[in-house]
Coordinates of C-alpha atoms in Angstrom, one line a residue:
Chain A
M1 CA 0.3 -0.3 -0.1
T2 CA 2.9 2.6 0.9
G3 CA 5.9 0.3 0.2
W4 CA 9.3 1.3 -0.4
P5 CA 9.3 5.1 0.4
T6 CA 8.2 4.4 4.0
V7 CA 10.8 1.7 4.7
A8 CA 13.3 4.2 3.5
R9 CA 12.2 7.2 5.6
K10 CA 12.3 4.9 8.6
E11 CA 15.9 3.8 7.7
V12 CA 17.3 7.5 7.6
R13 CA 15.4 8.3 10.8
G14 CA 17.3 4.8 12.2
Q15 CA 20.5 5.9 11.1
L16 CA 20.3 9.2 12.4
G17 CA 19.1 8.4 15.3
S18 CA 21.6 6.0 16.5
R19 CA 24.4 7.2 18.6
T20 CA 26.9 4.8 16.1
G21 CA 25.1 6.1 13.1
K22 CA 25.5 10.0 14.1
L23 CA 29.1 9.3 15.1
G24 CA 30.1 7.4 11.7
I25 CA 28.6 10.2 9.7
G26 CA 30.2 13.0 11.7
L27 CA 33.5 11.4 11.6
V28 CA 33.2 10.8 7.7
A29 CA 31.8 14.4 7.3
L30 CA 34.6 16.1 9.5
V31 CA 37.3 14.2 7.4
F32 CA 36.0 16.3 4.0
V33 CA 36.3 19.5 6.2
V34 CA 39.8 19.2 7.9
G35 CA 41.0 18.6 4.3
G36 CA 39.3 21.6 3.0
Y37 CA 40.9 23.0 6.6
I38 CA 44.6 21.8 6.1
V39 CA 45.1 22.3 2.1
P40 CA 45.2 26.1 1.6
T41 CA 48.0 26.1 4.5
T42 CA 50.2 23.9 2.0
S43 CA 49.3 25.5 -1.3
S44 CA 49.2 29.0 -1.9
D45 CA 46.4 28.6 -4.6
P46 CA 44.5 25.8 -3.9
T47 CA 41.9 24.3 -6.4
M48 CA 39.9 20.9 -6.3
T49 CA 43.0 19.2 -7.3
D50 CA 44.9 20.0 -4.3
Y51 CA 41.9 18.9 -2.3
D52 CA 41.4 15.6 -4.2
G53 CA 45.5 15.0 -3.8
F54 CA 45.5 15.4 -0.4
L55 CA 42.3 13.6 0.5
R56 CA 42.6 10.6 -2.1
G57 CA 44.9 8.3 0.1
I58 CA 42.7 8.6 3.2
L59 CA 39.5 8.4 1.2
L60 CA 40.4 5.5 -0.6
F61 CA 40.2 3.6 2.8
L62 CA 37.4 5.5 4.6
V63 CA 34.5 5.5 2.0
P64 CA 34.8 2.1 1.2
L65 CA 34.7 1.8 5.2
F66 CA 31.8 4.0 5.4
G67 CA 29.8 2.1 2.8
L68 CA 30.0 -1.2 4.1
L69 CA 29.6 -0.7 7.4
L70 CA 26.7 1.4 6.5
G71 CA 25.5 -1.7 4.4
Y72 CA 26.5 -4.8 5.9
R73 CA 24.0 -4.8 8.6
A74 CA 21.1 -3.7 6.6
V75 CA 18.8 -7.0 6.3
V76 CA 20.7 -9.9 8.1
A77 CA 20.4 -8.0 11.2
E78 CA 16.8 -7.7 11.4
R79 CA 16.4 -11.0 10.0
V80 CA 18.2 -12.5 12.9
A81 CA 16.8 -10.3 15.4
G82 CA 13.2 -10.6 14.1
Q83 CA 12.4 -6.7 12.9
L84 CA 12.0 -8.2 9.4
T85 CA 9.6 -10.6 10.9
L86 CA 7.8 -7.7 12.0
S87 CA 8.3 -5.7 9.0
L88 CA 7.5 -8.6 6.3
S89 CA 4.2 -9.1 8.2
F90 CA 2.8 -5.8 7.1
P91 CA 2.0 -5.1 3.3
Y92 CA 5.5 -4.9 2.2
S93 CA 7.2 -7.2 -0.4
R94 CA 11.1 -8.3 -0.1
A95 CA 11.7 -5.9 -3.2
D96 CA 10.2 -2.8 -0.9
I97 CA 12.7 -3.8 2.2
V98 CA 15.6 -3.8 -0.1
L99 CA 15.0 -1.0 -2.1
G100 CA 13.8 1.1 1.0
K101 CA 16.8 0.2 2.9
A102 CA 19.5 0.9 -0.1
V103 CA 17.6 4.4 -0.8
G104 CA 17.4 5.5 3.0
R105 CA 21.1 4.4 3.6
G106 CA 22.0 5.6 0.1
L107 CA 20.7 8.9 1.0
V108 CA 22.4 9.0 4.5
L109 CA 25.5 8.2 2.6
L110 CA 24.9 11.0 -0.1
G111 CA 24.3 13.5 2.2
T112 CA 27.1 13.0 4.2
I113 CA 29.9 13.1 1.4
T114 CA 27.7 15.7 -0.1
V115 CA 27.7 18.3 3.0
G116 CA 31.4 16.9 3.9
V117 CA 32.5 18.0 0.3
L118 CA 30.7 21.2 0.2
A119 CA 32.0 22.6 3.2
G120 CA 35.4 21.6 2.3
A121 CA 34.9 23.2 -1.0
V122 CA 33.9 26.3 0.6
L123 CA 37.2 26.2 2.9
V124 CA 39.2 25.5 -0.2
D125 CA 37.7 28.2 -2.2
Y126 CA 37.7 31.2 0.6
P127 CA 39.8 33.6 1.0
F128 CA 42.4 32.5 -1.6
G129 CA 42.0 29.5 -3.7
T130 CA 39.3 28.6 -6.6
V131 CA 37.0 25.8 -7.0
A132 CA 35.5 25.6 -10.4
L133 CA 31.9 24.3 -10.1
D134 CA 32.3 21.6 -12.9
T135 CA 35.2 20.2 -11.1
L136 CA 33.7 20.5 -7.8
A137 CA 30.6 18.7 -9.4
S138 CA 32.7 15.7 -10.8
Y139 CA 34.6 15.2 -7.8
L140 CA 31.3 15.1 -5.8
G141 CA 29.5 12.6 -8.0
A142 CA 33.0 10.3 -8.3
T143 CA 32.8 10.3 -4.5
A144 CA 29.6 9.4 -4.1
L145 CA 29.3 7.1 -6.9
F146 CA 32.1 5.6 -5.2
G147 CA 30.6 5.2 -1.7
L148 CA 27.6 4.1 -3.2
A149 CA 29.3 0.9 -4.8
Y150 CA 30.5 0.0 -1.4
L151 CA 27.2 0.5 0.1
A152 CA 25.5 -1.3 -2.8
I153 CA 28.0 -4.3 -2.1
G154 CA 27.5 -4.2 1.4
I155 CA 23.8 -4.2 1.5
G156 CA 23.9 -7.2 -1.5
L157 CA 26.4 -9.5 1.3
S158 CA 23.4 -8.6 3.8
T159 CA 20.9 -9.8 1.6
V160 CA 22.5 -13.3 1.0
T161 CA 23.7 -13.9 4.1
S162 CA 21.4 -15.6 7.5
S163 CA 23.8 -15.0 10.2
L164 CA 25.3 -11.7 11.3
R165 CA 28.7 -13.3 12.1
R166 CA 29.0 -14.7 8.5
A167 CA 28.3 -10.9 7.0
T168 CA 30.9 -9.4 9.0
V169 CA 33.1 -11.8 7.7
L170 CA 32.3 -11.5 4.0
T171 CA 32.3 -7.6 4.4
F172 CA 35.8 -7.7 6.1
G173 CA 37.1 -9.7 3.5
V174 CA 35.7 -7.9 0.7
F175 CA 37.2 -4.7 2.4
F176 CA 40.5 -6.4 2.5
L177 CA 40.4 -8.0 -1.0
S178 CA 38.8 -5.1 -2.6
V179 CA 40.2 -2.2 -1.1
V180 CA 43.9 -2.8 0.6
A181 CA 45.0 -6.1 -1.4
W182 CA 43.8 -6.3 -4.9
P183 CA 44.8 -2.3 -5.8
Q184 CA 48.6 -3.5 -5.4
L185 CA 48.6 -6.9 -6.9
D186 CA 49.0 -5.4 -10.6
G187 CA 52.8 -6.2 -10.1
I188 CA 51.9 -10.1 -9.8
F189 CA 49.7 -9.7 -12.7
L190 CA 52.4 -8.6 -14.7
Q191 CA 55.0 -11.3 -13.7
A192 CA 52.1 -13.9 -14.2
L193 CA 51.3 -12.7 -17.6
E194 CA 54.9 -12.3 -18.5
F195 CA 55.5 -15.9 -17.8
L196 CA 52.5 -17.0 -19.9
N197 CA 54.3 -14.6 -22.6
L198 CA 51.2 -12.2 -22.5
A199 CA 52.9 -9.2 -21.7
S200 CA 56.5 -7.9 -21.8
D201 CA 57.5 -5.0 -19.6
E202 CA 54.2 -3.5 -18.8
L203 CA 50.5 -4.6 -18.2
P204 CA 48.8 -4.9 -21.9
N205 CA 45.5 -2.6 -22.0
W206 CA 43.0 -5.5 -21.6
A207 CA 44.8 -6.4 -18.5
V208 CA 44.8 -2.9 -17.3
F209 CA 41.0 -2.9 -17.9
V210 CA 40.4 -5.9 -16.1
H211 CA 42.5 -5.0 -13.3
G212 CA 40.9 -2.1 -13.0
A213 CA 37.4 -3.1 -12.6
D214 CA 37.9 -2.7 -9.1
P215 CA 35.7 0.4 -7.9
S216 CA 38.5 2.0 -5.8
I217 CA 40.6 1.7 -9.0
L218 CA 37.7 3.0 -11.1
Y219 CA 37.6 6.0 -8.7
Q220 CA 40.9 6.7 -9.2
R221 CA 40.7 6.7 -12.9
V222 CA 37.6 9.2 -12.6
L223 CA 39.1 11.3 -10.9
D224 CA 42.2 11.5 -12.7
T225 CA 40.0 12.2 -16.3
Y226 CA 37.9 14.7 -14.4
V227 CA 39.5 16.3 -11.4
S228 CA 43.1 15.9 -11.5
P229 CA 43.8 15.7 -15.1
N230 CA 47.5 17.1 -14.8
K231 CA 49.0 14.0 -13.0
I232 CA 48.7 11.2 -15.4
Q233 CA 49.7 7.9 -13.8
S234 CA 51.2 4.9 -14.9
G235 CA 48.8 2.6 -13.4
A236 CA 44.7 3.2 -13.4
Y237 CA 44.7 5.6 -16.0
L238 CA 47.0 6.3 -19.2
G239 CA 46.0 9.8 -19.8
S240 CA 43.2 10.7 -22.7
T241 CA 45.8 9.3 -25.4
G242 CA 45.1 5.5 -23.9
P243 CA 42.2 3.3 -25.2
W244 CA 38.5 4.7 -24.7
Y245 CA 37.9 2.1 -22.6
L246 CA 40.7 3.1 -19.8
Q247 CA 39.0 6.7 -19.8
G248 CA 36.8 8.4 -17.2
G249 CA 33.3 7.8 -18.9
P250 CA 33.4 4.2 -19.0
A251 CA 34.8 4.0 -15.4
V252 CA 31.9 6.0 -14.3
G253 CA 29.5 3.3 -16.2
L254 CA 31.7 0.2 -14.2
L255 CA 30.8 2.1 -11.2
F256 CA 27.2 2.1 -11.9
G257 CA 27.4 -1.6 -12.2
W258 CA 29.2 -1.8 -9.0
I259 CA 25.9 -0.4 -7.5
I260 CA 23.3 -2.5 -9.5
L261 CA 25.0 -5.7 -9.6
P262 CA 25.2 -6.4 -5.7
M263 CA 22.1 -4.9 -5.2
V264 CA 20.1 -7.1 -7.9
G265 CA 22.3 -9.9 -6.9
G266 CA 21.1 -9.9 -3.4
Y267 CA 17.8 -9.3 -4.2
L268 CA 17.3 -12.2 -6.2
Q269 CA 19.0 -14.6 -3.7
F270 CA 17.0 -12.9 -0.8
R271 CA 13.4 -13.3 -3.0
R272 CA 13.5 -16.8 -3.1
T273 CA 14.9 -17.7 0.4
D274 CA 13.3 -19.0 3.3
L275 CA 13.3 -16.8 6.2
Chain B
M1 CA -17.3 -15.2 -1.1
P2 CA -13.9 -17.1 -1.3
P3 CA -12.7 -18.3 2.2
A4 CA -10.6 -16.3 4.5
I5 CA -8.0 -19.2 4.1
Q6 CA -7.6 -22.3 1.6
V7 CA -5.1 -24.5 1.9
D8 CA -4.7 -27.1 -0.7
D9 CA -2.5 -29.9 -0.5
V10 CA 0.6 -28.2 1.3
T11 CA 4.0 -29.9 2.1
K12 CA 7.1 -28.4 3.5
R13 CA 9.9 -30.1 3.3
F14 CA 13.4 -28.7 4.8
G15 CA 15.8 -31.0 3.5
S16 CA 14.8 -34.5 4.3
F17 CA 12.5 -33.4 7.4
T18 CA 8.9 -32.8 6.4
A19 CA 7.7 -29.9 8.7
V20 CA 4.1 -29.9 7.1
D21 CA 3.0 -32.9 5.7
R22 CA 0.0 -32.8 2.4
V23 CA -2.5 -30.0 4.9
D24 CA -5.6 -29.4 3.5
L25 CA -7.6 -26.6 5.1
T26 CA -10.3 -24.2 4.7
V27 CA -11.0 -21.4 7.1
E28 CA -14.5 -19.5 6.1
Q29 CA -15.1 -16.2 6.3
G30 CA -16.1 -15.0 10.2
E31 CA -14.7 -18.2 11.8
V32 CA -12.3 -18.3 14.9
F33 CA -10.4 -21.3 14.3
G34 CA -7.9 -22.4 16.6
F35 CA -4.9 -24.1 15.3
L36 CA -3.4 -26.7 17.9
G37 CA -0.3 -28.7 18.3
H38 CA 2.6 -29.2 20.2
N39 CA 5.6 -27.3 20.1
G40 CA 7.4 -28.1 16.5
A41 CA 4.2 -30.1 15.3
G42 CA 4.1 -27.7 12.3
K43 CA 1.6 -24.5 13.4
S44 CA 4.3 -22.1 12.9
T45 CA 5.5 -23.4 9.8
M46 CA 2.3 -23.5 8.2
I47 CA 1.6 -19.6 9.8
N48 CA 4.9 -18.4 8.0
M49 CA 3.8 -20.2 4.5
L50 CA 0.5 -17.6 4.9
L51 CA 2.8 -14.8 5.4
D52 CA 5.6 -15.9 2.5
F53 CA 8.3 -16.0 5.1
I54 CA 8.8 -19.7 3.5
R55 CA 7.5 -20.9 0.7
P56 CA 5.9 -24.6 0.5
S57 CA 7.4 -27.4 -1.3
A58 CA 4.3 -28.5 -2.9
G59 CA 0.4 -27.0 -2.9
T60 CA -1.2 -23.9 -3.0
I61 CA -2.0 -21.3 -0.2
E62 CA -4.9 -18.6 -0.8
V63 CA -6.1 -15.6 1.5
F64 CA -9.2 -14.2 0.2
G65 CA -8.5 -15.8 -3.3
N66 CA -5.0 -14.3 -3.4
N67 CA -2.2 -16.5 -3.3
C68 CA 0.0 -16.0 -0.4
Q69 CA 3.2 -16.5 -2.4
A70 CA 2.5 -14.6 -5.8
N71 CA 0.2 -12.0 -4.8
G72 CA 1.8 -11.7 -1.1
V73 CA 1.4 -8.3 -0.6
E74 CA -2.5 -8.4 -1.5
A75 CA -2.7 -11.4 0.6
R76 CA -1.3 -9.2 3.7
E77 CA -2.9 -6.2 3.1
R78 CA -6.2 -7.9 4.7
M79 CA -4.2 -9.5 7.5
G80 CA -3.2 -8.3 10.6
V81 CA -0.8 -10.5 12.3
L82 CA 0.7 -11.2 15.7
P83 CA 3.8 -13.3 14.7
E84 CA 6.2 -15.6 16.1
G85 CA 10.2 -15.0 16.8
Y86 CA 9.5 -11.3 16.2
G87 CA 11.9 -8.6 17.4
M88 CA 11.2 -4.7 18.4
Y89 CA 12.8 -1.8 16.4
D90 CA 16.0 -0.4 18.1
G91 CA 15.3 3.0 19.6
L92 CA 11.5 3.2 18.6
T93 CA 9.2 3.8 21.5
G94 CA 6.0 1.9 21.6
R95 CA 4.1 5.0 20.2
Q96 CA 6.6 4.9 17.3
H97 CA 6.3 1.3 16.4
V98 CA 2.5 1.9 16.2
Q99 CA 3.3 5.2 14.4
Y100 CA 5.2 2.8 12.0
A101 CA 2.8 0.1 11.3
M102 CA 0.3 2.6 10.7
E103 CA 2.2 4.1 8.3
S104 CA 3.1 0.9 6.6
K105 CA -0.5 -0.3 6.6
G106 CA -1.8 3.2 5.3
V107 CA -3.8 3.6 8.2
D108 CA -4.5 7.4 9.9
G109 CA -5.6 7.5 13.9
D110 CA -4.1 8.2 17.1
P111 CA -1.5 5.4 18.1
L112 CA -2.5 6.4 22.0
D113 CA -5.8 4.9 21.1
M114 CA -4.6 1.7 20.2
L115 CA -2.1 1.3 22.9
D116 CA -4.9 2.1 25.0
R117 CA -6.8 -0.8 24.0
V118 CA -4.2 -3.3 24.9
G119 CA -3.6 -1.4 28.1
I120 CA 0.0 -0.3 27.6
T121 CA -0.7 3.6 27.2
D122 CA 2.1 4.2 30.6
A123 CA 4.6 2.8 28.3
A124 CA 3.5 4.6 25.1
D125 CA 6.9 6.6 25.2
R126 CA 9.4 4.1 26.6
A127 CA 11.9 2.4 24.1
A128 CA 9.8 -0.7 23.3
D129 CA 13.1 -3.1 22.7
G130 CA 13.4 -2.8 26.7
Y131 CA 9.7 -3.9 27.1
S132 CA 8.7 -7.4 28.8
K133 CA 7.7 -10.0 26.6
G134 CA 4.3 -9.7 27.6
M135 CA 4.4 -5.8 27.1
A136 CA 5.9 -6.7 23.6
Q137 CA 3.2 -9.3 22.9
R138 CA 0.6 -6.8 23.8
L139 CA 2.4 -3.9 21.4
V140 CA 2.5 -6.0 18.4
F141 CA -0.9 -7.5 18.8
A142 CA -2.1 -3.4 18.9
M143 CA -0.4 -3.2 16.0
A144 CA -2.2 -6.4 14.3
L145 CA -5.2 -4.6 15.1
L146 CA -5.0 -1.6 12.9
G147 CA -7.2 -0.7 10.3
E148 CA -9.7 -3.6 10.9
P149 CA -8.1 -6.3 9.1
D150 CA -10.6 -9.0 7.8
L151 CA -8.1 -11.7 9.1
L152 CA -6.1 -11.8 12.4
I153 CA -3.2 -14.2 11.9
L154 CA -2.0 -15.0 15.8
D155 CA 0.9 -17.4 16.5
E156 CA 0.6 -18.2 20.2
P157 CA -0.8 -14.8 21.1
T158 CA -1.0 -15.3 24.8
S159 CA 2.3 -16.6 25.1
G160 CA 4.2 -14.1 28.0
L161 CA 0.7 -12.9 29.0
D162 CA -0.5 -13.0 32.7
P163 CA -3.8 -14.9 33.1
A164 CA -5.6 -11.4 33.3
G165 CA -3.7 -10.2 29.9
A166 CA -4.7 -13.4 28.2
R167 CA -8.4 -12.9 29.1
A168 CA -8.2 -9.3 28.0
M169 CA -6.8 -10.8 24.8
R170 CA -9.5 -13.3 24.1
E171 CA -12.0 -10.8 25.0
T172 CA -10.5 -8.9 22.1
I173 CA -10.4 -11.5 19.9
I174 CA -14.4 -12.1 20.3
T175 CA -15.1 -8.3 19.7
E176 CA -12.9 -8.6 16.7
N177 CA -14.9 -11.5 15.6
E178 CA -18.2 -9.9 16.2
R179 CA -17.1 -7.1 13.9
G180 CA -16.6 -9.3 11.4
A181 CA -13.1 -10.3 11.3
T182 CA -11.7 -14.3 10.6
V183 CA -9.1 -15.3 13.5
F184 CA -6.9 -17.7 13.0
F185 CA -4.9 -18.4 16.0
S186 CA -2.1 -21.0 17.4
S187 CA -1.8 -22.5 20.9
H188 CA -0.4 -25.4 22.5
I189 CA -2.7 -24.1 25.2
L190 CA -5.8 -26.1 25.4
E191 CA -8.4 -24.0 27.5
Q192 CA -7.4 -20.7 25.2
I193 CA -8.8 -22.3 22.0
E194 CA -11.6 -23.9 24.0
A195 CA -12.8 -20.8 25.3
V196 CA -12.9 -18.8 21.6
A197 CA -12.4 -21.2 18.5
D198 CA -15.3 -22.2 16.6
R199 CA -13.6 -25.0 15.3
V200 CA -10.2 -26.6 15.9
G201 CA -7.5 -28.2 14.0
I202 CA -5.0 -30.4 15.5
M203 CA -1.6 -30.6 13.9
H204 CA 0.7 -33.1 14.8
H205 CA 3.9 -34.2 13.3
G206 CA 3.6 -32.1 10.3
Q207 CA 0.1 -33.5 10.0
L208 CA -3.5 -32.0 10.1
V209 CA -5.0 -34.8 12.0
A210 CA -8.3 -33.5 13.0
V211 CA -10.6 -30.7 12.2
D212 CA -13.7 -30.1 13.8
T213 CA -15.9 -27.9 16.2
I214 CA -15.1 -28.6 20.0
D215 CA -17.9 -30.5 20.5
G216 CA -17.5 -32.2 17.3
L217 CA -14.4 -33.4 18.6
R218 CA -15.9 -34.5 21.7
D219 CA -18.6 -36.5 19.9
M220 CA -15.8 -38.2 17.9
A221 CA -13.9 -38.9 20.7
G222 CA -16.6 -40.5 22.6
G223 CA -19.0 -38.1 24.3
E224 CA -19.2 -40.0 28.1
T225 CA -19.1 -38.0 31.4
K226 CA -17.8 -39.6 34.1
L227 CA -19.4 -39.6 37.3
L228 CA -17.8 -40.0 40.7
I229 CA -20.1 -40.5 43.3
T230 CA -19.5 -40.6 47.4
V231 CA -22.6 -42.9 48.5
D232 CA -23.3 -44.0 51.9
N233 CA -23.7 -47.7 51.5
F234 CA -24.3 -49.8 48.4
T235 CA -23.6 -53.5 47.4
D236 CA -22.0 -55.1 44.4
A237 CA -25.7 -55.9 43.0
D238 CA -26.2 -52.1 42.9
V239 CA -23.4 -51.3 40.6
D240 CA -24.4 -54.4 38.3
G241 CA -27.9 -52.7 38.6
I242 CA -26.3 -49.3 37.6
A243 CA -24.0 -50.8 35.3
A244 CA -27.7 -52.3 33.3
I245 CA -28.8 -48.9 32.9
E246 CA -29.3 -48.1 29.2
G247 CA -26.6 -45.6 28.0
V248 CA -24.2 -46.6 31.2
E249 CA -21.1 -47.7 29.6
Q250 CA -19.1 -48.5 32.9
A251 CA -19.7 -48.7 36.7
E252 CA -17.4 -49.6 39.2
I253 CA -16.2 -48.8 42.6
G254 CA -12.9 -47.2 42.5
D255 CA -9.7 -47.4 44.9
D256 CA -11.2 -44.6 46.5
G257 CA -14.3 -46.2 47.4
R258 CA -16.2 -44.0 45.2
L259 CA -18.9 -45.5 42.6
S260 CA -17.7 -44.8 38.9
V261 CA -19.9 -44.5 36.3
T262 CA -18.9 -43.9 32.6
C263 CA -22.3 -42.9 31.1
S264 CA -23.7 -40.2 27.8
K265 CA -24.7 -36.8 28.6
E266 CA -28.2 -37.8 28.8
T267 CA -27.9 -40.7 31.1
K268 CA -26.6 -38.9 34.2
M269 CA -30.0 -38.3 35.3
D270 CA -31.3 -41.8 34.9
V271 CA -28.1 -43.1 37.2
L272 CA -28.8 -40.7 40.1
L273 CA -32.7 -41.6 40.0
A274 CA -31.6 -45.3 40.0
L275 CA -29.6 -44.6 43.3
N276 CA -32.4 -42.8 44.8
R277 CA -34.9 -45.4 44.1
R278 CA -32.4 -48.1 45.5
D279 CA -32.7 -45.9 48.8
I280 CA -28.7 -45.0 48.3
D281 CA -27.7 -42.0 49.5
V282 CA -25.8 -39.5 47.5
L283 CA -23.0 -37.5 49.7
D284 CA -21.1 -35.9 47.2
L285 CA -20.9 -36.0 43.1
Q286 CA -18.6 -34.8 40.5
T287 CA -18.9 -35.1 36.6
T288 CA -15.6 -34.8 34.6
E289 CA -16.4 -34.3 30.8
P290 CA -13.2 -34.9 28.3
S291 CA -11.1 -31.9 28.0
L292 CA -9.4 -30.8 24.8
E293 CA -6.3 -32.2 26.8
D294 CA -7.8 -35.8 26.6
L295 CA -9.0 -35.2 23.0
F296 CA -5.8 -34.0 21.8
V297 CA -3.8 -37.1 23.7
E298 CA -6.5 -39.3 22.2
Y299 CA -6.0 -37.9 18.3
T300 CA -1.7 -37.5 18.8
R301 CA -1.7 -40.9 19.9
R302 CA -3.7 -42.4 17.3
S303 CA -1.8 -41.0 14.4

């Protein structure tokens, strides 16, 4: 009758109402603000590129962690503790529950990152810096997509497990593998491909694409394309002369894929399971 | 008019364990149906399939003509549910719980009215995860009653309630039924079903072993009454004389020296009159009718 918007509203209220929720939201927003506060002290004419350069190392860990922690309990915690029993005795479909939770928590994540980035950008801009609006929008959009991808992965995990402990283990497994380990593995891939005579000296483009399909590398590729184009890396982004599928645009598309696929996959499993 | 609940040949297996075994059941609109069985007999599995928490391995379930699996939302729109194994939402007060249930069902009104109805107004603004089991049960019952549902599904509704609370709930069930609601509730406590149910279904080891009215079940299990009579003096001949009365099944002297007569309901007076004719004074008289417990033991043993 009322559907997922009611669930989403309750999710937002729940996140903003709980102490841990407020604490997490506050900490993440604070990092963005502190970045905007510090960058002008290190650069005489700061821009979003400096802001990105200063914060990227931290955000590559902080944003995925925030997204995963916001998502991984969403469904499984209520399933284990019985609130889901109550919700599903109301006229909600399971899609209403998953969508409502995703939208509600997605709004919390978007709000946190938006407020943090805007506040940080104001501090960069005033009094000595310059913030171009299109760069700001790109930065905000890329960071939001990055966070939403890990939120979706977290919620996806939350829908396929029936025990909170398994969800926790999987979540930290994903965090370690995708955020910590995977971006460091390009050297090993190169050695393996060289051993197979598929590469010499550097990774072929297709291998860069495969390795770069990880959300945190995609995020860097998007930033290197739209926010910090002057610092071309040899790793994730080969510059505008590289093949089209290694440009920022397709990377944005892939980030959307990381949002949609875990959600849909998790939901399809959740839809047919016995609770 | 489609039946309130229509269960057709439903089986639910968990691995090699068959929790519900080929159950057929029809609950008509306006009935109070008691669903009786021990813990683990398959009652909750059955109810969870009505709510689409779990899916039948075979068979179909409909509520007012809506398939509970394919059209679960439509089916649940007409239900008020007190499920088993629920948990309260973290950090929400009792009032906020009812508020959320109202939003979820699209019902307007004052949450306090509902809390009043189940007698937990005083706790309205306390966090519900700190409620006692009995208070939580009342709160969820209040949420189930919202919006005058056509069908109330109550899984072990009186568990955790004190006797007064259980009585109040029974009265509410009757009130709701008079309003026109069909009520389907499970219990392993026989007196509670006996007090309100029009018909009873007995689940045992996943099978529905009997469905009937309470009187019907009594008749089926033998409608005898047992008389325990304390008399001042009698002889074996008197006992034989009583046993010879038409309608008396058995007459004997019990271990405690009382005369024990098993007979049909209608023959009770004949027995007393016969004793009177034989100049035997009746000092004390006790009658026992078979309780649902006896029926239950009888049925579950038989299957």
